[in-house]
């Protein structure tokens, strides 16, 4: 529950929480980046929903004062990413960062009660990322919001930390089995834990290939997805990029038969 420090140079830390989801929710990783110069500033990435709000807050308090959190960042709009939005708005002063595609949908997560308590000021705390990406200042460093649209969400960002060289990849690279607290050791054995998810959730090979080619241009030491194990070191990262860049997925795999309404309706007919 206290989080695993995945990078620490004394002034800059990245911490992963991988065991906060209890019950039937999908295993999810949440992240904290802390940067200290004259002052300490932090960012939380993909905090999750109500399910993780309280345990995550308690875990964060072991590392920092909640008032240091400048950003609560959602890679996209899913419940396991940002459904806890009203709580962050109510209980912290953090800005909420999300694709501009989802900015106007997020207020639907707030109850009327929350909206009344927040009054109109809370919209000023939503930072809408433009499609082409953005630079988020974090003390004397910065985080890069990299466009990763359609991987899987239409308005989707990943976050690159140039100090740790970690790419926080959201659902890209997610795996659904095994211990999330450890790195991938055997890539071939890991494929079955990723394949079905990527083939159904990622939109097409066109975009997975664009993404893989773009990440090859970056200096990345670790790809850390929001579910499951991490890819550590250039060799393992390249195995993943080669695999996903060649994977048919999403609309590549669909045929007219996937929209065979007559077959479904006829199958229910009782003579
Ligand atoms: Fe998602
Ligand atoms: Fe997810």
mmCIF file of C-alpha atoms and ligand atoms in Angstrom:
data_model
loop_
_atom_site.group_PDB
_atom_site.id
_atom_site.type_symbol
_atom_site.label_atom_id
_atom_site.label_comp_id
_atom_site.label_asym_id
_atom_site.label_seq_id
_atom_site.Cartn_x
_atom_site.Cartn_y
_atom_site.Cartn_z
ATOM 1 C CA UNK A 1 0.000 0.000 0.000
ATOM 2 C CA UNK A 2 2.939 2.341 0.389
ATOM 3 C CA UNK A 3 3.974 2.398 -3.257
ATOM 4 C CA UNK A 4 7.054 1.276 -5.091
ATOM 5 C CA UNK A 5 9.716 3.858 -5.913
ATOM 6 C CA UNK A 6 10.592 3.248 -9.564
ATOM 7 C CA UNK A 7 12.940 6.227 -9.895
ATOM 8 C CA UNK A 8 14.770 8.358 -7.337
ATOM 9 C CA UNK A 9 17.735 10.682 -7.859
ATOM 10 C CA UNK A 10 17.330 12.530 -4.573
ATOM 11 C CA UNK A 11 15.413 15.462 -6.081
ATOM 12 C CA UNK A 12 13.030 13.625 -8.352
ATOM 13 C CA UNK A 13 10.960 10.570 -7.580
ATOM 14 C CA UNK A 14 8.469 8.407 -9.452
ATOM 15 C CA UNK A 15 6.293 6.137 -7.360
ATOM 16 C CA UNK A 16 3.908 3.429 -8.538
ATOM 17 C CA UNK A 17 0.932 2.124 -6.588
ATOM 18 C CA UNK A 18 -0.204 -1.225 -7.900
ATOM 19 C CA UNK A 19 -2.187 -2.885 -5.121
ATOM 20 C CA UNK A 20 -4.914 -0.399 -4.231
ATOM 21 C CA UNK A 21 -7.802 -1.909 -6.208
ATOM 22 C CA UNK A 22 -9.822 -4.302 -4.079
ATOM 23 C CA UNK A 23 -12.760 -6.476 -5.122
ATOM 24 C CA UNK A 24 -13.910 -6.826 -8.725
ATOM 25 C CA UNK A 25 -12.229 -3.794 -10.259
ATOM 26 C CA UNK A 26 -9.502 -4.399 -12.822
ATOM 27 C CA UNK A 27 -5.990 -4.185 -11.403
ATOM 28 C CA UNK A 28 -4.725 -0.668 -12.041
ATOM 29 C CA UNK A 29 -1.540 1.236 -11.397
ATOM 30 C CA UNK A 30 -1.541 4.814 -10.156
ATOM 31 C CA UNK A 31 1.494 7.080 -10.237
ATOM 32 C CA UNK A 32 3.009 9.948 -8.309
ATOM 33 C CA UNK A 33 5.830 12.136 -9.619
ATOM 34 C CA UNK A 34 7.530 14.386 -7.065
ATOM 35 C CA UNK A 35 10.066 17.051 -7.907
ATOM 36 C CA UNK A 36 11.968 19.073 -5.297
ATOM 37 C CA UNK A 37 13.943 22.240 -5.864
ATOM 38 C CA UNK A 38 13.139 25.201 -3.637
ATOM 39 C CA UNK A 39 9.771 23.591 -3.143
ATOM 40 C CA UNK A 40 8.293 20.170 -3.720
ATOM 41 C CA UNK A 41 5.718 19.810 -6.443
ATOM 42 C CA UNK A 42 3.913 16.708 -7.579
ATOM 43 C CA UNK A 43 1.678 15.169 -10.199
ATOM 44 C CA UNK A 44 -0.646 12.201 -9.892
ATOM 45 C CA UNK A 45 -1.240 10.224 -13.079
ATOM 46 C CA UNK A 46 -4.368 8.130 -13.674
ATOM 47 C CA UNK A 47 -5.699 8.181 -10.096
ATOM 48 C CA UNK A 48 -8.709 5.956 -10.845
ATOM 49 C CA UNK A 49 -12.222 6.086 -9.512
ATOM 50 C CA UNK A 50 -13.942 6.178 -6.144
ATOM 51 C CA UNK A 51 -12.582 2.678 -5.565
ATOM 52 C CA UNK A 52 -9.011 3.923 -5.255
ATOM 53 C CA UNK A 53 -9.494 7.496 -4.038
ATOM 54 C CA UNK A 54 -9.187 6.842 -0.309
ATOM 55 C CA UNK A 55 -6.411 4.210 -0.418
ATOM 56 C CA UNK A 56 -4.491 6.309 -2.942
ATOM 57 C CA UNK A 57 -4.777 9.422 -0.819
ATOM 58 C CA UNK A 58 -3.513 7.526 2.217
ATOM 59 C CA UNK A 59 -0.646 6.085 0.182
ATOM 60 C CA UNK A 60 0.260 9.510 -1.241
ATOM 61 C CA UNK A 61 0.431 10.965 2.248
ATOM 62 C CA UNK A 62 3.300 8.589 3.018
ATOM 63 C CA UNK A 63 5.333 10.396 0.360
ATOM 64 C CA UNK A 64 4.158 13.987 0.280
ATOM 65 C CA UNK A 65 1.812 16.664 1.536
ATOM 66 C CA UNK A 66 -1.335 16.578 -0.594
ATOM 67 C CA UNK A 67 -1.011 20.369 -1.061
ATOM 68 C CA UNK A 68 2.098 19.738 -3.167
ATOM 69 C CA UNK A 69 0.065 18.012 -5.857
ATOM 70 C CA UNK A 70 -0.121 20.476 -8.768
ATOM 71 C CA UNK A 71 -1.742 18.170 -11.289
ATOM 72 C CA UNK A 72 -4.109 15.251 -11.301
ATOM 73 C CA UNK A 73 -3.710 13.896 -14.796
ATOM 74 C CA UNK A 74 -6.006 11.584 -16.737
ATOM 75 C CA UNK A 75 -4.575 9.854 -19.800
ATOM 76 C CA UNK A 76 -8.186 9.505 -21.000
ATOM 77 C CA UNK A 77 -11.767 9.475 -19.729
ATOM 78 C CA UNK A 78 -12.290 5.920 -18.460
ATOM 79 C CA UNK A 79 -13.690 5.160 -14.990
ATOM 80 C CA UNK A 80 -10.476 3.441 -13.891
ATOM 81 C CA UNK A 81 -8.609 6.612 -14.888
ATOM 82 C CA UNK A 82 -10.441 9.663 -13.610
ATOM 83 C CA UNK A 83 -13.855 8.843 -12.112
ATOM 84 C CA UNK A 84 -12.564 10.179 -8.776
ATOM 85 C CA UNK A 85 -12.451 13.673 -10.306
ATOM 86 C CA UNK A 86 -15.056 15.240 -7.944
ATOM 87 C CA UNK A 87 -13.077 14.190 -4.894
ATOM 88 C CA UNK A 88 -9.847 15.669 -6.227
ATOM 89 C CA UNK A 89 -11.664 18.884 -7.044
ATOM 90 C CA UNK A 90 -13.237 19.085 -3.613
ATOM 91 C CA UNK A 91 -10.357 18.037 -1.419
ATOM 92 C CA UNK A 92 -7.288 19.437 -3.201
ATOM 93 C CA UNK A 93 -6.278 22.531 -5.125
ATOM 94 C CA UNK A 94 -4.766 20.500 -7.972
ATOM 95 C CA UNK A 95 -5.458 21.236 -11.595
ATOM 96 C CA UNK A 96 -7.095 18.414 -13.517
ATOM 97 C CA UNK A 97 -5.445 17.615 -16.854
ATOM 98 C CA UNK A 98 -7.335 15.786 -19.600
ATOM 99 C CA UNK A 99 -7.780 15.795 -23.366
ATOM 100 C CA UNK A 100 -9.915 18.660 -24.635
ATOM 101 C CA UNK A 101 -12.173 15.980 -26.106
ATOM 102 C CA UNK A 102 -13.183 14.955 -22.584
ATOM 103 C CA UNK A 103 -13.049 18.284 -20.767
ATOM 104 C CA UNK A 104 -16.736 19.025 -21.192
ATOM 105 C CA UNK A 105 -17.794 15.491 -20.335
ATOM 106 C CA UNK A 106 -16.015 15.337 -16.988
ATOM 107 C CA UNK A 107 -18.477 17.644 -15.187
ATOM 108 C CA UNK A 108 -20.965 14.778 -15.553
ATOM 109 C CA UNK A 109 -18.958 12.960 -12.890
ATOM 110 C CA UNK A 110 -19.844 15.681 -10.395
ATOM 111 C CA UNK A 111 -23.060 15.507 -8.433
ATOM 112 C CA UNK A 112 -25.174 18.634 -8.157
ATOM 113 C CA UNK A 113 -24.045 18.767 -4.536
ATOM 114 C CA UNK A 114 -20.378 18.800 -5.528
ATOM 115 C CA UNK A 115 -20.952 21.348 -8.266
ATOM 116 C CA UNK A 116 -22.715 23.647 -5.791
ATOM 117 C CA UNK A 117 -19.881 23.372 -3.320
ATOM 118 C CA UNK A 118 -17.278 24.028 -5.999
ATOM 119 C CA UNK A 119 -19.286 26.822 -7.644
ATOM 120 C CA UNK A 120 -18.193 28.033 -11.017
ATOM 121 C CA UNK A 121 -14.498 28.296 -10.164
ATOM 122 C CA UNK A 122 -13.719 24.667 -10.694
ATOM 123 C CA UNK A 123 -13.823 24.895 -14.485
ATOM 124 C CA UNK A 124 -10.743 27.081 -14.218
ATOM 125 C CA UNK A 125 -8.950 24.116 -12.688
ATOM 126 C CA UNK A 126 -9.500 21.903 -15.720
ATOM 127 C CA UNK A 127 -6.563 21.981 -18.128
ATOM 128 C CA UNK A 128 -7.680 20.774 -21.546
ATOM 129 C CA UNK A 129 -4.874 19.267 -23.602
ATOM 130 C CA UNK A 130 -4.933 20.144 -27.291
ATOM 131 C CA UNK A 131 -4.665 17.261 -29.732
ATOM 132 C CA UNK A 132 -1.059 18.076 -30.575
ATOM 133 C CA UNK A 133 0.124 17.701 -26.962
ATOM 134 C CA UNK A 134 1.489 20.059 -24.333
ATOM 135 C CA UNK A 135 4.292 20.774 -21.895
ATOM 136 C CA UNK A 136 3.301 20.817 -18.230
ATOM 137 C CA UNK A 137 5.706 22.789 -16.015
ATOM 138 C CA UNK A 138 6.515 20.947 -12.784
ATOM 139 C CA UNK A 139 8.744 23.143 -10.628
ATOM 140 C CA UNK A 140 11.958 23.543 -12.594
ATOM 141 C CA UNK A 141 11.239 20.501 -14.713
ATOM 142 C CA UNK A 142 8.380 19.574 -16.964
ATOM 143 C CA UNK A 143 6.219 16.706 -18.085
ATOM 144 C CA UNK A 144 5.402 16.152 -21.729
ATOM 145 C CA UNK A 145 1.840 15.250 -22.650
ATOM 146 C CA UNK A 146 2.359 13.188 -25.795
ATOM 147 C CA UNK A 147 -0.546 12.578 -28.156
ATOM 148 C CA UNK A 148 -1.465 8.893 -28.288
ATOM 149 C CA UNK A 149 -4.927 9.188 -29.789
ATOM 150 C CA UNK A 150 -6.938 6.039 -30.486
ATOM 151 C CA UNK A 151 -4.635 4.057 -28.180
ATOM 152 C CA UNK A 152 -7.260 3.352 -27.088
ATOM 153 C CA UNK A 153 -9.332 6.486 -26.445
ATOM 154 C CA UNK A 154 -10.034 9.038 -29.178
ATOM 155 C CA UNK A 155 -8.549 11.734 -26.977
ATOM 156 C CA UNK A 156 -5.623 9.956 -25.338
ATOM 157 C CA UNK A 157 -2.298 11.149 -23.934
ATOM 158 C CA UNK A 158 0.773 9.546 -22.508
ATOM 159 C CA UNK A 159 3.180 11.330 -20.212
ATOM 160 C CA UNK A 160 6.939 11.438 -20.626
ATOM 161 C CA UNK A 161 9.179 12.408 -17.746
ATOM 162 C CA UNK A 162 12.543 13.529 -19.148
ATOM 163 C CA UNK A 163 14.391 13.074 -15.834
ATOM 164 C CA UNK A 164 13.445 9.454 -15.134
ATOM 165 C CA UNK A 165 12.975 8.740 -18.862
ATOM 166 C CA UNK A 166 9.774 6.940 -17.942
ATOM 167 C CA UNK A 167 6.894 6.883 -20.403
ATOM 168 C CA UNK A 168 3.604 6.566 -18.534
ATOM 169 C CA UNK A 169 1.714 4.821 -21.297
ATOM 170 C CA UNK A 170 -1.853 4.521 -19.991
ATOM 171 C CA UNK A 171 -3.565 1.476 -21.448
ATOM 172 C CA UNK A 172 -0.844 0.916 -24.041
ATOM 173 C CA UNK A 173 1.205 -2.090 -22.930
ATOM 174 C CA UNK A 174 -1.396 -3.130 -20.375
ATOM 175 C CA UNK A 175 -1.447 -6.719 -19.210
ATOM 176 C CA UNK A 176 -4.180 -8.377 -17.272
ATOM 177 C CA UNK A 177 -2.572 -11.236 -15.384
ATOM 178 C CA UNK A 178 0.251 -11.693 -12.962
ATOM 179 C CA UNK A 179 2.034 -9.479 -10.492
ATOM 180 C CA UNK A 180 1.947 -5.839 -11.613
ATOM 181 C CA UNK A 181 4.688 -4.950 -9.181
ATOM 182 C CA UNK A 182 7.409 -6.539 -11.280
ATOM 183 C CA UNK A 183 8.910 -5.991 -14.705
ATOM 184 C CA UNK A 184 8.378 -8.187 -17.751
ATOM 185 C CA UNK A 185 11.202 -10.741 -17.787
ATOM 186 C CA UNK A 186 10.160 -13.095 -20.606
ATOM 187 C CA UNK A 187 8.523 -11.142 -23.426
ATOM 188 C CA UNK A 188 7.237 -14.178 -25.340
ATOM 189 C CA UNK A 189 5.589 -15.582 -22.219
ATOM 190 C CA UNK A 190 4.064 -12.138 -21.552
ATOM 191 C CA UNK A 191 2.336 -11.832 -24.953
ATOM 192 C CA UNK A 192 -0.755 -13.913 -24.050
ATOM 193 C CA UNK A 193 -1.480 -11.535 -21.134
ATOM 194 C CA UNK A 194 -1.583 -8.550 -23.546
ATOM 195 C CA UNK A 195 -2.765 -9.790 -26.923
ATOM 196 C CA UNK A 196 -6.537 -9.971 -26.421
ATOM 197 C CA UNK A 197 -6.685 -6.599 -24.692
ATOM 198 C CA UNK A 198 -4.706 -4.800 -27.379
ATOM 199 C CA UNK A 199 -6.553 -6.458 -30.247
ATOM 200 C CA UNK A 200 -9.928 -5.388 -28.862
ATOM 201 C CA UNK A 201 -9.155 -2.011 -27.295
ATOM 202 C CA UNK A 202 -6.536 -0.492 -29.607
ATOM 203 C CA UNK A 203 -8.125 1.039 -32.668
ATOM 204 C CA UNK A 204 -5.893 -0.110 -35.528
ATOM 205 C CA UNK A 205 -2.416 -1.156 -36.551
ATOM 206 C CA UNK A 206 -2.099 2.158 -38.380
ATOM 207 C CA UNK A 207 -1.944 4.007 -35.059
ATOM 208 C CA UNK A 208 -0.017 1.372 -33.083
ATOM 209 C CA UNK A 209 2.681 1.585 -35.775
ATOM 210 C CA UNK A 210 2.741 5.403 -35.685
ATOM 211 C CA UNK A 211 3.078 5.191 -31.925
ATOM 212 C CA UNK A 212 5.845 2.586 -31.946
ATOM 213 C CA UNK A 213 7.844 4.569 -34.496
ATOM 214 C CA UNK A 214 7.435 7.772 -32.468
ATOM 215 C CA UNK A 215 8.515 6.128 -29.199
ATOM 216 C CA UNK A 216 11.645 4.756 -30.918
ATOM 217 C CA UNK A 217 12.734 8.398 -31.391
ATOM 218 C CA UNK A 218 12.466 9.078 -27.641
ATOM 219 C CA UNK A 219 15.052 8.262 -24.968
ATOM 220 C CA UNK A 220 12.898 5.896 -22.886
ATOM 221 C CA UNK A 221 14.212 3.665 -20.092
ATOM 222 C CA UNK A 222 10.872 2.382 -18.867
ATOM 223 C CA UNK A 223 7.362 2.028 -20.289
ATOM 224 C CA UNK A 224 4.926 1.852 -17.410
ATOM 225 C CA UNK A 225 1.337 1.023 -18.298
ATOM 226 C CA UNK A 226 -1.738 1.601 -16.189
ATOM 227 C CA UNK A 227 -2.430 -2.130 -15.821
ATOM 228 C CA UNK A 228 0.112 -4.862 -15.198
ATOM 229 C CA UNK A 229 3.854 -5.126 -15.565
ATOM 230 C CA UNK A 230 6.394 -2.593 -16.835
ATOM 231 C CA UNK A 231 8.887 -2.793 -19.697
ATOM 232 C CA UNK A 232 12.339 -1.876 -18.422
ATOM 233 C CA UNK A 233 15.453 -1.235 -20.502
ATOM 234 C CA UNK A 234 15.893 -0.542 -24.212
ATOM 235 C CA UNK A 235 15.979 -4.203 -25.256
ATOM 236 C CA UNK A 236 12.648 -5.074 -23.626
ATOM 237 C CA UNK A 237 11.067 -1.792 -24.785
ATOM 238 C CA UNK A 238 12.105 -2.583 -28.352
ATOM 239 C CA UNK A 239 10.566 -6.051 -28.087
ATOM 240 C CA UNK A 240 7.277 -4.425 -27.133
ATOM 241 C CA UNK A 241 7.486 -1.734 -29.852
ATOM 242 C CA UNK A 242 8.227 -4.362 -32.514
ATOM 243 C CA UNK A 243 5.307 -6.480 -31.338
ATOM 244 C CA UNK A 244 2.678 -3.740 -31.066
ATOM 245 C CA UNK A 245 3.852 -2.022 -34.262
ATOM 246 C CA UNK A 246 3.053 -5.205 -36.173
ATOM 247 C CA UNK A 247 -0.114 -6.281 -34.389
ATOM 248 C CA UNK A 248 -3.381 -6.205 -36.341
ATOM 249 C CA UNK A 249 -5.978 -4.854 -33.929
ATOM 250 C CA UNK A 250 -9.284 -3.052 -33.563
ATOM 251 C CA UNK A 251 -10.903 -2.201 -36.875
ATOM 252 C CA UNK A 252 -8.241 -4.214 -38.757
ATOM 253 C CA UNK A 253 -9.897 -7.365 -37.464
ATOM 254 C CA UNK A 254 -13.545 -6.471 -38.024
ATOM 255 C CA UNK A 255 -15.656 -7.803 -40.879
ATOM 256 C CA UNK A 256 -19.259 -7.325 -41.954
ATOM 257 C CA UNK A 257 -20.058 -10.437 -39.893
ATOM 258 C CA UNK A 258 -19.356 -8.456 -36.716
ATOM 259 C CA UNK A 259 -22.403 -6.356 -37.616
ATOM 260 C CA UNK A 260 -24.721 -9.214 -38.510
ATOM 261 C CA UNK A 261 -27.871 -7.949 -36.777
ATOM 262 C CA UNK A 262 -30.141 -10.349 -38.648
ATOM 263 C CA UNK A 263 -28.267 -13.357 -37.278
ATOM 264 C CA UNK A 264 -28.657 -12.114 -33.718
ATOM 265 C CA UNK A 265 -32.351 -11.283 -34.090
ATOM 266 C CA UNK A 266 -33.097 -14.564 -35.858
ATOM 267 C CA UNK A 267 -31.297 -16.540 -33.170
ATOM 268 C CA UNK A 268 -33.830 -15.227 -30.633
ATOM 269 C CA UNK A 269 -36.887 -16.165 -32.684
ATOM 270 C CA UNK A 270 -39.057 -18.842 -31.130
ATOM 271 C CA UNK A 271 -41.311 -20.794 -33.501
HETATM 272 FE FE1 LIG B 1 -8.976 2.811 -20.889
HETATM 273 FE FE1 LIG B 2 -7.233 1.284 -18.168
#
